Short mmCIF file of C-alpha atoms in Angstrom, two decimals:
data_model
loop_
_atom_site.label_atom_id
_atom_site.label_comp_id
_atom_site.label_asym_id
_atom_site.label_seq_id
_atom_site.Cartn_x
_atom_site.Cartn_y
_atom_site.Cartn_z
CA UNK A 189 0.00 -0.06 -0.16
CA UNK A 190 1.17 3.54 -0.60
CA UNK A 191 1.28 6.12 2.22
CA UNK A 192 2.10 9.94 2.24
CA UNK A 193 3.24 11.96 4.91
CA UNK A 194 3.08 15.39 5.66
CA UNK A 195 4.48 16.22 9.07
CA UNK A 196 3.67 19.93 8.80
CA UNK A 197 0.12 20.95 9.35
CA UNK A 198 0.94 24.51 9.19
CA UNK A 199 3.78 26.93 8.38
CA UNK A 200 4.59 30.65 8.04
CA UNK A 201 7.05 32.13 5.77
CA UNK A 202 7.97 36.01 5.43
CA UNK A 203 7.14 37.22 1.81
CA UNK A 204 10.27 36.89 -0.62
CA UNK A 205 11.86 34.17 1.43
CA UNK A 206 11.92 30.61 0.36
CA UNK A 207 10.17 27.79 2.20
CA UNK A 208 10.34 23.91 2.16
CA UNK A 209 7.19 21.83 2.40
CA UNK A 210 8.14 18.35 3.62
CA UNK A 211 6.93 15.21 2.04
CA UNK A 212 7.86 11.58 2.70
CA UNK A 213 6.40 8.74 0.88
CA UNK A 214 6.40 4.93 1.11
CA UNK A 215 5.77 2.24 -1.50
CA UNK A 216 7.31 -0.89 -2.70
CA UNK A 217 6.67 -0.04 -6.52
CA UNK A 218 9.95 0.84 -8.40
CA UNK A 219 7.92 2.90 -10.74
CA UNK A 220 5.80 5.87 -9.35
CA UNK A 221 5.25 9.37 -9.78
CA UNK A 222 4.80 12.56 -7.31
CA UNK A 223 2.78 15.37 -7.41
CA UNK A 224 2.22 18.75 -5.31
CA UNK A 225 -1.15 20.34 -5.53
CA UNK A 226 -2.22 23.86 -4.21
CA UNK A 227 -5.32 24.29 -2.73
CA UNK A 228 -6.34 28.26 -2.12
CA UNK A 229 -9.22 29.08 0.24
CA UNK A 230 -11.40 28.96 -2.99
CA UNK A 231 -11.32 25.20 -2.80
CA UNK A 232 -9.86 24.21 -6.32
CA UNK A 233 -7.21 21.91 -6.58
CA UNK A 234 -4.49 23.42 -8.71
CA UNK A 235 -1.53 21.27 -10.11
CA UNK A 236 1.96 22.56 -9.17
CA UNK A 237 4.67 20.11 -10.27
CA UNK A 238 5.51 16.34 -10.88
CA UNK A 239 8.44 14.27 -10.48
CA UNK A 240 8.86 10.57 -11.84
CA UNK A 241 10.61 8.12 -10.05
CA UNK A 242 13.34 7.65 -12.89
CA UNK A 243 13.66 11.23 -13.84
CA UNK A 244 17.57 12.17 -12.92
CA UNK A 245 17.05 15.69 -12.55
CA UNK A 246 14.80 17.50 -9.87
CA UNK A 247 11.69 18.95 -11.38
CA UNK A 248 11.36 22.73 -11.51
CA UNK A 249 8.49 24.72 -12.70
CA UNK A 250 8.93 28.53 -12.27
CA UNK A 251 9.13 29.43 -8.44
CA UNK A 252 8.51 25.82 -7.48
CA UNK A 253 10.97 23.03 -7.33
CA UNK A 254 10.87 19.62 -6.03
CA UNK A 255 13.79 18.23 -4.01
CA UNK A 256 13.58 14.59 -4.87
CA UNK A 257 15.43 12.27 -2.35
CA UNK A 258 14.76 8.91 -3.67
CA UNK A 259 17.04 6.74 -1.21
CA UNK A 260 15.38 8.82 1.61
CA UNK A 261 11.93 8.53 -0.10
CA UNK A 262 11.26 12.02 0.18
CA UNK A 263 9.98 14.81 -2.22
CA UNK A 264 9.62 18.22 -0.55
CA UNK A 265 8.48 21.30 -2.34
CA UNK A 266 10.68 24.21 -2.56
CA UNK A 267 8.92 27.75 -3.26
CA UNK A 268 11.41 30.45 -3.89
CA UNK A 269 10.60 33.91 -3.32
CA UNK A 270 7.14 33.62 -1.53
CA UNK A 271 4.25 35.64 -2.48
CA UNK A 272 1.20 36.55 -0.49
CA UNK A 273 -0.80 34.62 -3.12
CA UNK A 274 1.22 31.40 -2.00
CA UNK A 275 -0.89 31.33 1.04
CA UNK A 276 -3.05 27.98 0.69
CA UNK A 277 -3.21 24.47 1.60
CA UNK A 278 -0.30 22.08 -0.18
CA UNK A 279 -0.98 18.49 -0.76
CA UNK A 280 1.71 15.86 -1.75
CA UNK A 281 0.34 12.88 -3.75
CA UNK A 282 1.73 10.00 -5.36
CA UNK A 283 0.71 7.66 -8.13
CA UNK A 284 2.37 4.06 -8.69
CA UNK A 285 0.89 0.78 -10.07
CA UNK A 286 -1.23 0.93 -13.36
CA UNK A 287 -4.65 2.22 -11.97
CA UNK A 288 -3.95 6.08 -12.26
CA UNK A 289 -4.93 6.49 -8.85
CA UNK A 290 -3.30 9.01 -6.45
CA UNK A 291 -2.75 8.78 -2.89
CA UNK A 292 -2.67 12.14 -1.03
CA UNK A 293 -0.85 13.43 2.21
CA UNK A 294 -2.90 15.44 4.81
CA UNK A 295 -1.56 18.66 3.51
CA UNK A 296 0.28 21.58 4.76
CA UNK A 297 -1.16 25.14 5.59
CA UNK A 298 1.26 27.86 4.47
CA UNK A 299 0.62 31.29 5.53
CA UNK A 300 2.71 34.15 3.84
CA UNK A 301 3.21 37.39 6.13
CA UNK A 302 4.53 40.70 5.11
CA UNK B 157 -7.88 24.50 -20.80
CA UNK B 158 -9.32 21.29 -19.18
CA UNK B 159 -12.64 22.14 -17.24
CA UNK B 160 -14.08 19.90 -14.74
CA UNK B 161 -17.43 21.04 -13.40
CA UNK B 162 -19.65 20.16 -10.69
CA UNK B 163 -23.04 20.58 -10.32
CA UNK B 164 -23.31 22.59 -7.06
CA UNK B 165 -20.77 24.40 -4.77
CA UNK B 166 -22.88 23.97 -1.62
CA UNK B 167 -25.63 21.56 -1.10
CA UNK B 168 -27.62 20.95 2.17
CA UNK B 169 -29.54 17.88 2.53
CA UNK B 170 -31.55 15.80 5.52
CA UNK B 171 -30.63 12.59 6.71
CA UNK B 172 -31.97 9.85 4.70
CA UNK B 173 -32.21 11.62 1.51
CA UNK B 174 -30.93 10.47 -1.55
CA UNK B 175 -28.08 12.99 -2.89
CA UNK B 176 -26.38 12.76 -6.57
CA UNK B 177 -23.51 15.01 -7.12
CA UNK B 178 -22.55 15.40 -10.71
CA UNK B 179 -19.48 16.06 -12.26
CA UNK B 180 -18.55 16.75 -15.92
CA UNK B 181 -15.36 17.37 -17.90
CA UNK B 182 -14.78 18.55 -21.48
CA UNK B 183 -11.35 16.80 -22.34
CA UNK B 184 -12.37 13.37 -23.13
CA UNK B 185 -10.58 12.29 -20.24
CA UNK B 186 -10.79 8.29 -19.73
CA UNK B 187 -10.37 8.38 -15.99
CA UNK B 188 -12.55 10.11 -13.30
CA UNK B 189 -12.44 10.25 -9.57
CA UNK B 190 -14.33 11.05 -6.60
CA UNK B 191 -12.53 12.32 -3.63
CA UNK B 192 -13.90 13.34 -0.26
CA UNK B 193 -11.75 16.02 1.53
CA UNK B 194 -11.95 16.39 5.59
CA UNK B 195 -9.99 18.52 7.82
CA UNK B 196 -6.70 16.73 8.98
CA UNK B 197 -7.40 13.75 6.60
CA UNK B 198 -6.51 15.02 3.28
CA UNK B 199 -8.20 13.70 0.11
CA UNK B 200 -9.35 10.07 0.45
CA UNK B 201 -10.54 8.35 -2.82
CA UNK B 202 -14.11 7.04 -2.65
CA UNK B 203 -14.78 5.56 -6.19
CA UNK B 204 -13.18 5.88 -9.37
CA UNK B 205 -13.77 5.06 -13.29
CA UNK B 206 -11.47 4.08 -16.00
CA UNK B 207 -13.89 3.87 -18.71
CA UNK B 208 -17.90 4.36 -19.31
CA UNK B 209 -19.86 1.98 -17.27
CA UNK B 210 -16.74 0.88 -15.39
CA UNK B 211 -15.85 1.77 -11.52
CA UNK B 212 -13.68 0.73 -8.93
CA UNK B 213 -14.03 1.24 -5.36
CA UNK B 214 -11.38 3.50 -3.69
CA UNK B 215 -10.36 3.80 0.19
CA UNK B 216 -13.79 4.66 1.55
CA UNK B 217 -16.66 3.35 -0.58
CA UNK B 218 -19.15 2.76 2.00
CA UNK B 219 -22.37 4.47 1.83
CA UNK B 220 -21.79 5.58 -1.66
CA UNK B 221 -22.45 4.44 -5.29
CA UNK B 222 -21.20 5.84 -8.70
CA UNK B 223 -22.65 6.03 -12.29
CA UNK B 224 -20.68 6.63 -15.22
CA UNK B 225 -22.91 6.17 -18.19
CA UNK B 226 -21.02 8.77 -20.56
CA UNK B 227 -17.69 9.28 -20.70
CA UNK B 228 -17.74 12.77 -19.76
CA UNK B 229 -19.95 12.60 -16.57
CA UNK B 230 -19.40 10.70 -13.48
CA UNK B 231 -21.96 10.88 -10.88
CA UNK B 232 -21.63 10.10 -6.95
CA UNK B 233 -24.68 8.84 -5.04
CA UNK B 234 -25.27 8.62 -1.35
CA UNK B 235 -28.34 6.29 -1.23
CA UNK B 236 -29.22 7.52 2.24
CA UNK B 237 -27.47 10.80 3.35
CA UNK B 238 -26.04 10.66 6.92
CA UNK B 239 -24.58 13.32 9.12
CA UNK B 240 -21.02 11.60 8.83
CA UNK B 241 -21.02 12.20 5.32
CA UNK B 242 -21.07 16.08 5.75
CA UNK B 243 -17.95 16.90 3.78
CA UNK B 244 -16.22 18.60 0.90
CA UNK B 245 -16.35 16.48 -2.37
CA UNK B 246 -13.95 16.91 -5.22
CA UNK B 247 -14.35 15.30 -8.62
CA UNK B 248 -11.31 14.82 -10.72
CA UNK B 249 -10.45 13.53 -14.38
CA UNK B 250 -7.11 12.48 -16.19
CA UNK B 251 -6.04 10.87 -19.37
CA UNK B 252 -5.70 7.17 -19.22
CA UNK B 253 -2.91 6.72 -21.68
CA UNK B 254 -0.07 6.17 -18.95
CA UNK B 255 -0.16 5.81 -15.21
CA UNK B 256 0.45 8.89 -13.13
CA UNK B 257 -1.18 11.29 -15.24
CA UNK B 258 -2.01 14.81 -13.67
CA UNK B 259 -5.52 14.88 -12.34
CA UNK B 260 -7.62 18.04 -13.08
CA UNK B 261 -10.11 19.01 -10.31
CA UNK B 262 -13.30 20.59 -10.08
CA UNK B 263 -14.11 23.48 -7.53
CA UNK B 264 -15.83 21.10 -5.07
CA UNK B 265 -18.99 20.47 -3.48
CA UNK B 266 -19.64 21.44 0.21
CA UNK B 267 -22.18 18.98 1.45
CA UNK B 268 -23.76 19.61 4.79
CA UNK B 269 -26.25 16.70 5.98
CA UNK B 270 -28.74 17.78 8.68
#
């Protein structure tokens, strides 16, 4: 069975600072994918970034990067130069096997302050 | 742009009522999913469908059923609503050509059962 663990229920970061949101995963599959989603207060889930288990380079999308450490089974999200609009709930998710299902973590609420 | 729409943003029902939550996607996605989201528990998969008339149970299917008569539409049915089904319900869809495809989410339906 797959499991995603996000140990930080809430975090604060000052505007323009970088922040790291932690995610560890557990799977016995060799092939899997890792995702990060953002959920603003409006409720809609927004896809941010994807990392495949065989990707050699860490994924980056603009201000978002994924710090993938396969041996440690971690896939932390790094947001650089935080903005007030980054305040939201962030979910880490994993897909493995062939069923296209995703397993989600419990989320981290990020608050960006002035 | 992919669009996933859900029939209601907010819904209030009484215990014992039959409740239908509708989800429609316009990108010809093979896969469709229903999740419920509760504070501290993240997103949990209720049911998913990888083709018309096909469905599979997720992690918490008890008390729910689904219907997929057309490729673009996936319905979640609460046969006899109970107060413990008060939650946010999120629908998602994805292509089925490979595992770990990004899922696109609808805006969510916040259901209250009185």
